[in-house]
Each structure stands twice: as C-alpha cells, then as structure tokens.
mmCIF file with all atom_site columns, C-alpha atoms in Angstrom:
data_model
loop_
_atom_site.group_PDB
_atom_site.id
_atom_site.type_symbol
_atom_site.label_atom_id
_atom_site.label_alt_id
_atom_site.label_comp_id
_atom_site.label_asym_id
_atom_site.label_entity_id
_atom_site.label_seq_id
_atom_site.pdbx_PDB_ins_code
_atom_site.Cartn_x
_atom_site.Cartn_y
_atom_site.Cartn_z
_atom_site.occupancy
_atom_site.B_iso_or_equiv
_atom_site.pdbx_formal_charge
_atom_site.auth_seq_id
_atom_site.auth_comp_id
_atom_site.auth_asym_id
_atom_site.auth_atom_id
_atom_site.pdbx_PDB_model_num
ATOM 1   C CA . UNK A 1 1   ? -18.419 6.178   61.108  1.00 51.00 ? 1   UNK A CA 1
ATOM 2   C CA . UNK A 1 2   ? -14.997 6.073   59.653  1.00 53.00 ? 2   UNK A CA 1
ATOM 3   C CA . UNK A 1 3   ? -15.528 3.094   58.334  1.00 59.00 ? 3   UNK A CA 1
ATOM 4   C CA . UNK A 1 4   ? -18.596 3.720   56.397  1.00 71.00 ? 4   UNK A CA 1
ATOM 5   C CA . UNK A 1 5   ? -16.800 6.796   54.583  1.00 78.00 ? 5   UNK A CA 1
ATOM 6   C CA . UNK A 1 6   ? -14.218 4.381   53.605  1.00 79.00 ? 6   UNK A CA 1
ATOM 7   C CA . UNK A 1 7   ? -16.495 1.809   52.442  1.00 82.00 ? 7   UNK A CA 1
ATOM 8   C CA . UNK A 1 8   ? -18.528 4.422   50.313  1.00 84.00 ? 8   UNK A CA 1
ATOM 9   C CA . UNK A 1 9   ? -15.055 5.747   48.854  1.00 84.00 ? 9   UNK A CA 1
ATOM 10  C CA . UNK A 1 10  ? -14.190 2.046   47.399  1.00 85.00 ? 10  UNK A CA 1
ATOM 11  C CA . UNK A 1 11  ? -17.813 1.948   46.432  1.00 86.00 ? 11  UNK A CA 1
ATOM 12  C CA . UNK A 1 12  ? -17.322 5.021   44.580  1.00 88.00 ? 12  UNK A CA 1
ATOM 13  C CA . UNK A 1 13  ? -13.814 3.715   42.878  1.00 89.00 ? 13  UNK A CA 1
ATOM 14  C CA . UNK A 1 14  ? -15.434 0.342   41.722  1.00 90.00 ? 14  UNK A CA 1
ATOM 15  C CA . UNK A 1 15  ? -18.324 1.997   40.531  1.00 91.00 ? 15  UNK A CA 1
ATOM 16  C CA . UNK A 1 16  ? -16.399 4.760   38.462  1.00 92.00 ? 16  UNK A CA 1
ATOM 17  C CA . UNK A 1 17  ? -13.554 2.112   37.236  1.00 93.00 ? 17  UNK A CA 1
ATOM 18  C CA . UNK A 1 18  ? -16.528 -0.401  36.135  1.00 94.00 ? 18  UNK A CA 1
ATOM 19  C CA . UNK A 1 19  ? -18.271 2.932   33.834  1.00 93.00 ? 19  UNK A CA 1
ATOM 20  C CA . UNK A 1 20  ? -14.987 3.637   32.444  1.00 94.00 ? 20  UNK A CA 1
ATOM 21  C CA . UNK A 1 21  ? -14.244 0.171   31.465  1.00 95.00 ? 21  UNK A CA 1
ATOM 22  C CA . UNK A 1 22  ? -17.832 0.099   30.158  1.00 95.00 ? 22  UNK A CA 1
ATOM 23  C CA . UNK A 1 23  ? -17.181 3.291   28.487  1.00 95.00 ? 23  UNK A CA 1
ATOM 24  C CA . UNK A 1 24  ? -13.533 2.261   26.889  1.00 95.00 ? 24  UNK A CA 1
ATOM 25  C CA . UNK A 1 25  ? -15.518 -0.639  25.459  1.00 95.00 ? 25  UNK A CA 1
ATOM 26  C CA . UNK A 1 26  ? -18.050 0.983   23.632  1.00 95.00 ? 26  UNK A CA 1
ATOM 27  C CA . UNK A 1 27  ? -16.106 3.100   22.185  1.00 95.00 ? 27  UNK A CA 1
ATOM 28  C CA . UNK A 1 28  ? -13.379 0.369   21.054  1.00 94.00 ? 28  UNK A CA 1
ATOM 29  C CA . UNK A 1 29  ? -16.158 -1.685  20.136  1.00 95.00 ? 29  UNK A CA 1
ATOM 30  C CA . UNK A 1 30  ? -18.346 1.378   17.944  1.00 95.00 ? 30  UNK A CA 1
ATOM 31  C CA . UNK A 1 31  ? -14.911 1.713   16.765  1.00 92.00 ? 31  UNK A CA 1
ATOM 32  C CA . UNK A 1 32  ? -13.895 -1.501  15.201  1.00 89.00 ? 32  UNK A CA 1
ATOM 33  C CA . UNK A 1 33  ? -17.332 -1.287  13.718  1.00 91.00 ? 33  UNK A CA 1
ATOM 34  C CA . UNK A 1 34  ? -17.148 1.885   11.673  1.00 89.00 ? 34  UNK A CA 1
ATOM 35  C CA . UNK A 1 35  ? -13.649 0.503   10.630  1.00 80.00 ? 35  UNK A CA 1
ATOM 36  C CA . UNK A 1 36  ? -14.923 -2.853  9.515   1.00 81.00 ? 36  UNK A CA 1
ATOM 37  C CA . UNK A 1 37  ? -18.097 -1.087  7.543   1.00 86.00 ? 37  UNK A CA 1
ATOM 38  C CA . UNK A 1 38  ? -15.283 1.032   6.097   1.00 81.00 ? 38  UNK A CA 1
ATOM 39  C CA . UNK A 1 39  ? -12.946 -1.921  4.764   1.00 73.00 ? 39  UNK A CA 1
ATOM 40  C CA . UNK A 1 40  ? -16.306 -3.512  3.520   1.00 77.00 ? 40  UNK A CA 1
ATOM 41  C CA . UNK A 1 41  ? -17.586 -0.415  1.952   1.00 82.00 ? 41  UNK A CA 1
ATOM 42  C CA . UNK A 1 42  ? -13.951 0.456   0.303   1.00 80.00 ? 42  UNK A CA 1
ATOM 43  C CA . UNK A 1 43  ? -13.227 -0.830  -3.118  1.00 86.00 ? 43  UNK A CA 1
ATOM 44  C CA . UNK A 1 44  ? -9.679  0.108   -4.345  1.00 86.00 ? 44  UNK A CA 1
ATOM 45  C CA . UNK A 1 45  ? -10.776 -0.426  -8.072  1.00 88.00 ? 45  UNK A CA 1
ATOM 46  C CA . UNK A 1 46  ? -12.703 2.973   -7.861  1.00 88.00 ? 46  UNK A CA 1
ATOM 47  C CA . UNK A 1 47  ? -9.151  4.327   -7.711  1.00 87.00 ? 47  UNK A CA 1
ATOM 48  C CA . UNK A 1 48  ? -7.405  1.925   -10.353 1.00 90.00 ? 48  UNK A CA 1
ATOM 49  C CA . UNK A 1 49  ? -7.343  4.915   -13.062 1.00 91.00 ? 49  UNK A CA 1
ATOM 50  C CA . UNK A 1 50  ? -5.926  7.930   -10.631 1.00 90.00 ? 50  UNK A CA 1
ATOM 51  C CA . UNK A 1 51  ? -3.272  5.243   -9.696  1.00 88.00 ? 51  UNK A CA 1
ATOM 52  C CA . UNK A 1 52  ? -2.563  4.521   -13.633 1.00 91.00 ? 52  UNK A CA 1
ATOM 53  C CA . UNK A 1 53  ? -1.951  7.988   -14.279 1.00 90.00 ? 53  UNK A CA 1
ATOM 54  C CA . UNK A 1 54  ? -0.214  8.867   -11.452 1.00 88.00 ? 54  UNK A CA 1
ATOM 55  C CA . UNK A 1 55  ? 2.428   5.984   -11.565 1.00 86.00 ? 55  UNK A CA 1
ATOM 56  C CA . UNK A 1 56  ? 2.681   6.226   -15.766 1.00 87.00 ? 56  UNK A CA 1
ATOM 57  C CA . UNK A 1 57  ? 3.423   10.425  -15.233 1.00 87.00 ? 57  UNK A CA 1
ATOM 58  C CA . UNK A 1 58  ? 6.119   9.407   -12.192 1.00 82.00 ? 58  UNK A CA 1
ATOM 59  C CA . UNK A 1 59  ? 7.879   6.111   -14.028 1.00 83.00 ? 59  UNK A CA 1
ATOM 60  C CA . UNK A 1 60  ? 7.420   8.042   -17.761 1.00 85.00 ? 60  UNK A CA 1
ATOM 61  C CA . UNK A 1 61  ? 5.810   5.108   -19.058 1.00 87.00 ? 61  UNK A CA 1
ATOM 62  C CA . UNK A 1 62  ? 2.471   3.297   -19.493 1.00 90.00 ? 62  UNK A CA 1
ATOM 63  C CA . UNK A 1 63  ? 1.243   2.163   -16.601 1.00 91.00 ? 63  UNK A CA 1
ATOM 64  C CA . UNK A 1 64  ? -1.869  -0.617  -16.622 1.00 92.00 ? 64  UNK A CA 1
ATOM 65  C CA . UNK A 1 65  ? -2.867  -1.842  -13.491 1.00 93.00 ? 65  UNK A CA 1
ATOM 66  C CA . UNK A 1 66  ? -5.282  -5.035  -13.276 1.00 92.00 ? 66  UNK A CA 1
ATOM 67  C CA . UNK A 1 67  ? -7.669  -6.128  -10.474 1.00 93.00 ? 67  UNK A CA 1
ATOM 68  C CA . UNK A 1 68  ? -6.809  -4.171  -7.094  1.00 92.00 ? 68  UNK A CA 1
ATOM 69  C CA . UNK A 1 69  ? -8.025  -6.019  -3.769  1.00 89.00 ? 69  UNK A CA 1
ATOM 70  C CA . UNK A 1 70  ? -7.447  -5.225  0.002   1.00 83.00 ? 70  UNK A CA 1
ATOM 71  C CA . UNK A 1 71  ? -5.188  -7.992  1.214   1.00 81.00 ? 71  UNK A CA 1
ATOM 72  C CA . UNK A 1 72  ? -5.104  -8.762  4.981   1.00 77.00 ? 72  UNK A CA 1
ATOM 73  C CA . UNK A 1 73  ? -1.718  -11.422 5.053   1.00 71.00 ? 73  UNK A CA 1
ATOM 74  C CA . UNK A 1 74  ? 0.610   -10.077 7.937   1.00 69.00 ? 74  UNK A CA 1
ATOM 75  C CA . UNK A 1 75  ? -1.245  -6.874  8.241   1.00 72.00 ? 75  UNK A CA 1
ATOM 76  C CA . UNK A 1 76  ? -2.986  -4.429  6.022   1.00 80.00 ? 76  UNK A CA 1
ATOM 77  C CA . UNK A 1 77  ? -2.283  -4.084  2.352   1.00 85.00 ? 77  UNK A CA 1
ATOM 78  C CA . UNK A 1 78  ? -3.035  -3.735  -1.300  1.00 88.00 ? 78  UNK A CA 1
ATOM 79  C CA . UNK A 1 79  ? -2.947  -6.503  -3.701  1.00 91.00 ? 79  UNK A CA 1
ATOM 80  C CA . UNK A 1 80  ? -2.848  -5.916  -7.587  1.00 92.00 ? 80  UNK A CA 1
ATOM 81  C CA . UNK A 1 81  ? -3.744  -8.754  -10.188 1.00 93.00 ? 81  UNK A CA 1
ATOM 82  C CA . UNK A 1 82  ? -1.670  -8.053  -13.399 1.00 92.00 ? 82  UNK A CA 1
ATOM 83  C CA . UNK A 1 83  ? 0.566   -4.869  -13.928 1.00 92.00 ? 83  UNK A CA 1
ATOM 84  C CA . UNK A 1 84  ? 2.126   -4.279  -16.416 1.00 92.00 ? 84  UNK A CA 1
ATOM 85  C CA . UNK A 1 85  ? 4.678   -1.380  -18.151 1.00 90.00 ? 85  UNK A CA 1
ATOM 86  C CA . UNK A 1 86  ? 5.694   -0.433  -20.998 1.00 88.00 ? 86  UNK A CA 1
ATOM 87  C CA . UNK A 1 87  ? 7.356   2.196   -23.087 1.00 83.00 ? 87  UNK A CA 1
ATOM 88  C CA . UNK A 1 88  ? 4.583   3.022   -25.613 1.00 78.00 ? 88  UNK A CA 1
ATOM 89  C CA . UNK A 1 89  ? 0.943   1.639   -26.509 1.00 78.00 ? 89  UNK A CA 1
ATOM 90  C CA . UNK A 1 90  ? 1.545   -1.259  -28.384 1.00 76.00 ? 90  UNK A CA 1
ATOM 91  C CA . UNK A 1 91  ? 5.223   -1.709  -27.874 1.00 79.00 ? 91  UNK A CA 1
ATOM 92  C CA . UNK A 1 92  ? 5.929   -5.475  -25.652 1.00 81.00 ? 92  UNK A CA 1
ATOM 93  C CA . UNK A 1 93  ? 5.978   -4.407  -22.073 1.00 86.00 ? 93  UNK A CA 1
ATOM 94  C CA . UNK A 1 94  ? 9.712   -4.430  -20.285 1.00 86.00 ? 94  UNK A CA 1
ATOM 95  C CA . UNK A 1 95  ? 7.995   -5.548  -16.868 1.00 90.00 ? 95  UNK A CA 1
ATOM 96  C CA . UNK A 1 96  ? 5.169   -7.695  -15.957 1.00 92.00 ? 96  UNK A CA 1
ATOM 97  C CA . UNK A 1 97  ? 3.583   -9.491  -12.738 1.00 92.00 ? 97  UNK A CA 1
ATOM 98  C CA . UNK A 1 98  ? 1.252   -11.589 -12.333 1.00 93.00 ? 98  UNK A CA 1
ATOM 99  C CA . UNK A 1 99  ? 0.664   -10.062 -8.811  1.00 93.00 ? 99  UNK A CA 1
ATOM 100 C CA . UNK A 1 100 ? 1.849   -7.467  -6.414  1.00 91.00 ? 100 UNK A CA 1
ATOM 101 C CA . UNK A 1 101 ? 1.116   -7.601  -2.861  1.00 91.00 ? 101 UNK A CA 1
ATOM 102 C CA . UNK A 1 102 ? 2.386   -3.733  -1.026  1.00 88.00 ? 102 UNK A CA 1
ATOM 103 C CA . UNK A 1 103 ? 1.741   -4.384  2.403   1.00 87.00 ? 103 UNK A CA 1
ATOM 104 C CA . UNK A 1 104 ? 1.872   -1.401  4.919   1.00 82.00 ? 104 UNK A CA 1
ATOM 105 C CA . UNK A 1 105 ? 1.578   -0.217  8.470   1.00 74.00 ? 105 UNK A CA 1
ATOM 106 C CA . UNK A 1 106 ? -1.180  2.445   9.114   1.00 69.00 ? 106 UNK A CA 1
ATOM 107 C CA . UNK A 1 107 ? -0.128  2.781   12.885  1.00 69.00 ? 107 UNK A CA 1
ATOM 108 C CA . UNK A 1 108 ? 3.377   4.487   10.952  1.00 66.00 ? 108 UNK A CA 1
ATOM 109 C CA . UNK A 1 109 ? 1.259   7.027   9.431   1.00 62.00 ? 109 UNK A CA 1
ATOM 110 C CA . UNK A 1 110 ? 1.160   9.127   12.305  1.00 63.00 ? 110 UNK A CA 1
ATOM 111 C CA . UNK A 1 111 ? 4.348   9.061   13.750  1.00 63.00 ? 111 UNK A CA 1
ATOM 112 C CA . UNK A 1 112 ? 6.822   8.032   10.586  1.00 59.00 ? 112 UNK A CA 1
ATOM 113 C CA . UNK A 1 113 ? 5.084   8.354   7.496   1.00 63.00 ? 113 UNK A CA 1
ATOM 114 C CA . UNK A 1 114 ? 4.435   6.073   5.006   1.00 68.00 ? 114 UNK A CA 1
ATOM 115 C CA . UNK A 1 115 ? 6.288   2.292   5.931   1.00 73.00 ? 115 UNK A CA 1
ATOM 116 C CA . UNK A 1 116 ? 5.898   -0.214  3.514   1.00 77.00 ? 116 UNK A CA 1
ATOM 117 C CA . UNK A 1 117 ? 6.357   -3.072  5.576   1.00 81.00 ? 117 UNK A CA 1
ATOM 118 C CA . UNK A 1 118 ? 6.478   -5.554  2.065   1.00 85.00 ? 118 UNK A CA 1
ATOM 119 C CA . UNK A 1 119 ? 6.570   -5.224  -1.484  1.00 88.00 ? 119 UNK A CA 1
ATOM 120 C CA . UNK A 1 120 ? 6.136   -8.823  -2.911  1.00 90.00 ? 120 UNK A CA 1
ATOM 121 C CA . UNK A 1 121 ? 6.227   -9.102  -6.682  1.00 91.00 ? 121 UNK A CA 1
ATOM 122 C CA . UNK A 1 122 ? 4.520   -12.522 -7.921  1.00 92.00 ? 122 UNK A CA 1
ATOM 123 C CA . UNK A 1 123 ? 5.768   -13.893 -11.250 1.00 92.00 ? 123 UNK A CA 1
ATOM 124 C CA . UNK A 1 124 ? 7.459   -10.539 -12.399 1.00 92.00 ? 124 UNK A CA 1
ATOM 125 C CA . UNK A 1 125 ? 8.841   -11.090 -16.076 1.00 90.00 ? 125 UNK A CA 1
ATOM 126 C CA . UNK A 1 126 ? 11.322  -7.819  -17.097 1.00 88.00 ? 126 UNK A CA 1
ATOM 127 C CA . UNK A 1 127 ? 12.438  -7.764  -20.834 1.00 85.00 ? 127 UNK A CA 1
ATOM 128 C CA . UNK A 1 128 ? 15.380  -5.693  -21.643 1.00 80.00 ? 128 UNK A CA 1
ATOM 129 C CA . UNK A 1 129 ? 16.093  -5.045  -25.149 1.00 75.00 ? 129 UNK A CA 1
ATOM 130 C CA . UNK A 1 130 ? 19.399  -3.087  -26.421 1.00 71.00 ? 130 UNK A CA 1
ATOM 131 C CA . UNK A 1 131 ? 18.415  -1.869  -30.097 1.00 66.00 ? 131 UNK A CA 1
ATOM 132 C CA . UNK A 1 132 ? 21.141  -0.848  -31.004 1.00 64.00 ? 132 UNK A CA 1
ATOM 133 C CA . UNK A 1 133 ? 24.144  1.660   -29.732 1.00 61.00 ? 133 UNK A CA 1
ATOM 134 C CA . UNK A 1 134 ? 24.092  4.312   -27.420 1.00 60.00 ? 134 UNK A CA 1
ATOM 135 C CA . UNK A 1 135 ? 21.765  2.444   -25.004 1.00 57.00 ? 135 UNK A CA 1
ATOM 136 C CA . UNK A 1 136 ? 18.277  2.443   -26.642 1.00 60.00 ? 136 UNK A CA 1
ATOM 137 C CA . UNK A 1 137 ? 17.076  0.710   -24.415 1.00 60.00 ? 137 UNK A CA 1
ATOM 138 C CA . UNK A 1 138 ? 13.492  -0.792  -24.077 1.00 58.00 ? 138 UNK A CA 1
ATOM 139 C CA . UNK A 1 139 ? 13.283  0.886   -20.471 1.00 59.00 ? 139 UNK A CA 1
ATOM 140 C CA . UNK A 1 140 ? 11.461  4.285   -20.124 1.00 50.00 ? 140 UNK A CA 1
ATOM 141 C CA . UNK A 1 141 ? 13.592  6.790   -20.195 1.00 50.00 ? 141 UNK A CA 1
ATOM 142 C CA . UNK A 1 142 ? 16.374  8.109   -17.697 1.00 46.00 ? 142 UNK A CA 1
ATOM 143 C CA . UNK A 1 143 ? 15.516  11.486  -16.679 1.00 50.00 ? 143 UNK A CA 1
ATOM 144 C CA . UNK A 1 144 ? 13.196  11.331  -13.985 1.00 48.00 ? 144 UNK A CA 1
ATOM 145 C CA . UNK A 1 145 ? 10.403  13.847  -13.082 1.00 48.00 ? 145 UNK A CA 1
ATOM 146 C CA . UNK A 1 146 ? 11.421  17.848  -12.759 1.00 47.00 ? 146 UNK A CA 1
ATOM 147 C CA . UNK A 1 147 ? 12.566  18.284  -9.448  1.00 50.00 ? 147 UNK A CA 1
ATOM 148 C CA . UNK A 1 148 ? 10.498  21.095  -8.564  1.00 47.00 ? 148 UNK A CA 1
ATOM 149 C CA . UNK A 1 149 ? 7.152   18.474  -8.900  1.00 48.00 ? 149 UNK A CA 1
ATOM 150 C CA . UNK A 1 150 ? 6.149   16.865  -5.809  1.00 47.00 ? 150 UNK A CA 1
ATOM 151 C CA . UNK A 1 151 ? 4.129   13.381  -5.878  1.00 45.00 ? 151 UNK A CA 1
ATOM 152 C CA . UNK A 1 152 ? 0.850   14.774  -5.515  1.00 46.00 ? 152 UNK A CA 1
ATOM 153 C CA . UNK A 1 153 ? -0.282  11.502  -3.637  1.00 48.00 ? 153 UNK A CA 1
ATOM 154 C CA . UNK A 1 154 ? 2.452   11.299  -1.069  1.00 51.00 ? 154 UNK A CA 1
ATOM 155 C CA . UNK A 1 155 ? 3.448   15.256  -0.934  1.00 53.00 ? 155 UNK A CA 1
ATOM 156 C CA . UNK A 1 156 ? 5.995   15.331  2.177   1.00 56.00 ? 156 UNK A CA 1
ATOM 157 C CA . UNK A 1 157 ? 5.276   11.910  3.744   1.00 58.00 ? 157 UNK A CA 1
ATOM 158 C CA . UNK A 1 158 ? 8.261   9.836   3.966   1.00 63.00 ? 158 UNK A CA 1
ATOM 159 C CA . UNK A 1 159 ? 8.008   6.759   2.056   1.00 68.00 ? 159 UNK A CA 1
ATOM 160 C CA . UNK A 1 160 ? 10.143  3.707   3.574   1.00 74.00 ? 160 UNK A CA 1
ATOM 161 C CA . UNK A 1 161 ? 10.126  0.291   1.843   1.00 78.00 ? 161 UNK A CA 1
ATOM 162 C CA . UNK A 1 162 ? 11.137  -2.143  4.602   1.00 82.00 ? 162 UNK A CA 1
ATOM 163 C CA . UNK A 1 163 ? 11.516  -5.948  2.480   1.00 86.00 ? 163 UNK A CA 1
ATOM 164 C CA . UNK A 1 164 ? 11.021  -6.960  -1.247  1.00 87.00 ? 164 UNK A CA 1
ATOM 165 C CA . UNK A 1 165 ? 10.225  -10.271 -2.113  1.00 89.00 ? 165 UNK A CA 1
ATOM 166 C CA . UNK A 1 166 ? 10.339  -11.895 -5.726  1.00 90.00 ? 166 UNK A CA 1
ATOM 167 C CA . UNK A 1 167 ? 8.733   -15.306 -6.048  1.00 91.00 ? 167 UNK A CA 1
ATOM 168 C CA . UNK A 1 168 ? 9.154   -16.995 -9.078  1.00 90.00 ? 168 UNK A CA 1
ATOM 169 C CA . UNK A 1 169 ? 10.868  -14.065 -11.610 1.00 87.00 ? 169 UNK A CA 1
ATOM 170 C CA . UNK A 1 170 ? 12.209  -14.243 -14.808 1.00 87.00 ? 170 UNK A CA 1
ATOM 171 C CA . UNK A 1 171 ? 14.711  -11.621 -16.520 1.00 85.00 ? 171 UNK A CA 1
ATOM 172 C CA . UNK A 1 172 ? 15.272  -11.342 -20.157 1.00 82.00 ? 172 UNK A CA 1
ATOM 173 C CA . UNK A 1 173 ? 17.772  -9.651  -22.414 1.00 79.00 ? 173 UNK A CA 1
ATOM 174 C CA . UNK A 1 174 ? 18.302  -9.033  -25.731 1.00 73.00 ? 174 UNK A CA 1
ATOM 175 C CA . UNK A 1 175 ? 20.396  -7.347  -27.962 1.00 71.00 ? 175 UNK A CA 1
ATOM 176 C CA . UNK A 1 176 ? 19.208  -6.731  -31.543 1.00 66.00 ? 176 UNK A CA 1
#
C-alpha cells in the first residue's frame, strides 16, 4: 500500500513536469511568433521623417536620412542607406555616409537603458571648411539644445554607446 502512494506521487510529478514543459513551450513558441510577425510587419521607413526632425532640431542642422532597414548582424539593429548633414538647404553637406549600421541590445532596455552595442559608419566623408576668422566654420553651430529640453524620444533612458567603427572614411579640410 505504501508503495502504490509512492508510485502515484511520481506519477503525479512526471505528469505535472511534462504539462509545464508543454506549457513553457507554447508559450515560448506563440511567443517567438508574435515577435517574428512583428519584425515582418515593422517597417522603420514609416518613421524616417519623425527621425529627420528629431535629429536636425537636436544636432541644429539638416538632417536627411535615406533608406532605413532592420539589420540582424550580431544582434538586433537599424541600418540607414545614405545620411547626410548639413548646415543649410543647399549648402555642401559637412558629413556624409554611405551607410550606418546602430546596433543595440533590447534585453538592456529593461534593466540599463538604452546600450548601443555598435555604431558602424560606412564610407563617412566629413568636410570642414574655415571661411574665414573667428571660426566660421562649415559645422552647425556650437551651442547645443536649451538645457531645460529633454530628447523627447529617449526622455530619461540612459543612452550608452559601447564601440564605433569607421570603415573606409575620408576627412576633408579647407580653409578659404
């Protein structure tokens, strides 16, 4: 009789560690589903001209972003076909790339904040050009935002960068 009671116990165990490992499954499974019709559903472009104005109000100058793309190359990230900045509509830009790859870490979002694991620039060209004294430079200008103004995309969320890469850049100066 005591073994019977003991045998049922075990039965019990198996039984409930099998539903739980059935269960666990599922929902890891219904899980990486909704996440893959996400990434597949998600097209960064629908965001290209928030972005624009966001980063021209923060850097003080124009902002034009190309071709934006999820990139999955070491983890999860953004890639961007063609930026470009420059002082003023139809001035030369001071800073081009062919490409820029920001790769992050959503796992940091919850406990850190923000980690940008890389920021690669592809082909980045910068043109600086002194015109003239008391450093006119081609650059936007010095003074950054008012202090008081928060980035309205970030708000409090630390924002680490963790490794840059530049492949292929070029740097020009000239003084007129």
């Amino acid at each position: 009789m005591l073994g019977s009671s003991k045998n049922q116990r075990e039965g019990l165990v198996k039984r409930f560690l099998i539903g739980l490992t059935v269960f666990l499954f599922l929902v890891f499974a219904i899980l990486g589903a909704g996440l893959l019709f996400f990434l597949n559903r998600f097209n960064p472009n629908d965001y290209r001209e928030v972005l624009q104005s966001k980063l021209s109000e923060s850097f003080q100058c124009q902002v034009k972003l190309g071709e934006l793309s999820v990139a999955w190359q070491d983890g999860l990230g953004i890639r961007i076909e063609g930026v470009v900045l420059q002082k003023r509509e139809g001035e030369s830009p001071f800073f081009e790339a062919k490409s820029i790859l920001v790769q992050v870490n959503p796992f940091n979002l919850l406990r850190q904040g923000l980690i940008l694991c890389e920021l690669r620039l592809i082909q980045p060209s910068v043109v600086l050009v002194n015109r003239g004294g008391g450093g006119n430079w081609s650059l936007s200008s010095s003074k950054g935002p008012p202090k008081n103004q928060s980035l309205p995309w970030f708000g409090k969320i630390a924002v680490l960068l963790t490794k840059a890469r530049i492949e292929e850049g070029n740097w020009h100066y000239r003084d007129e």
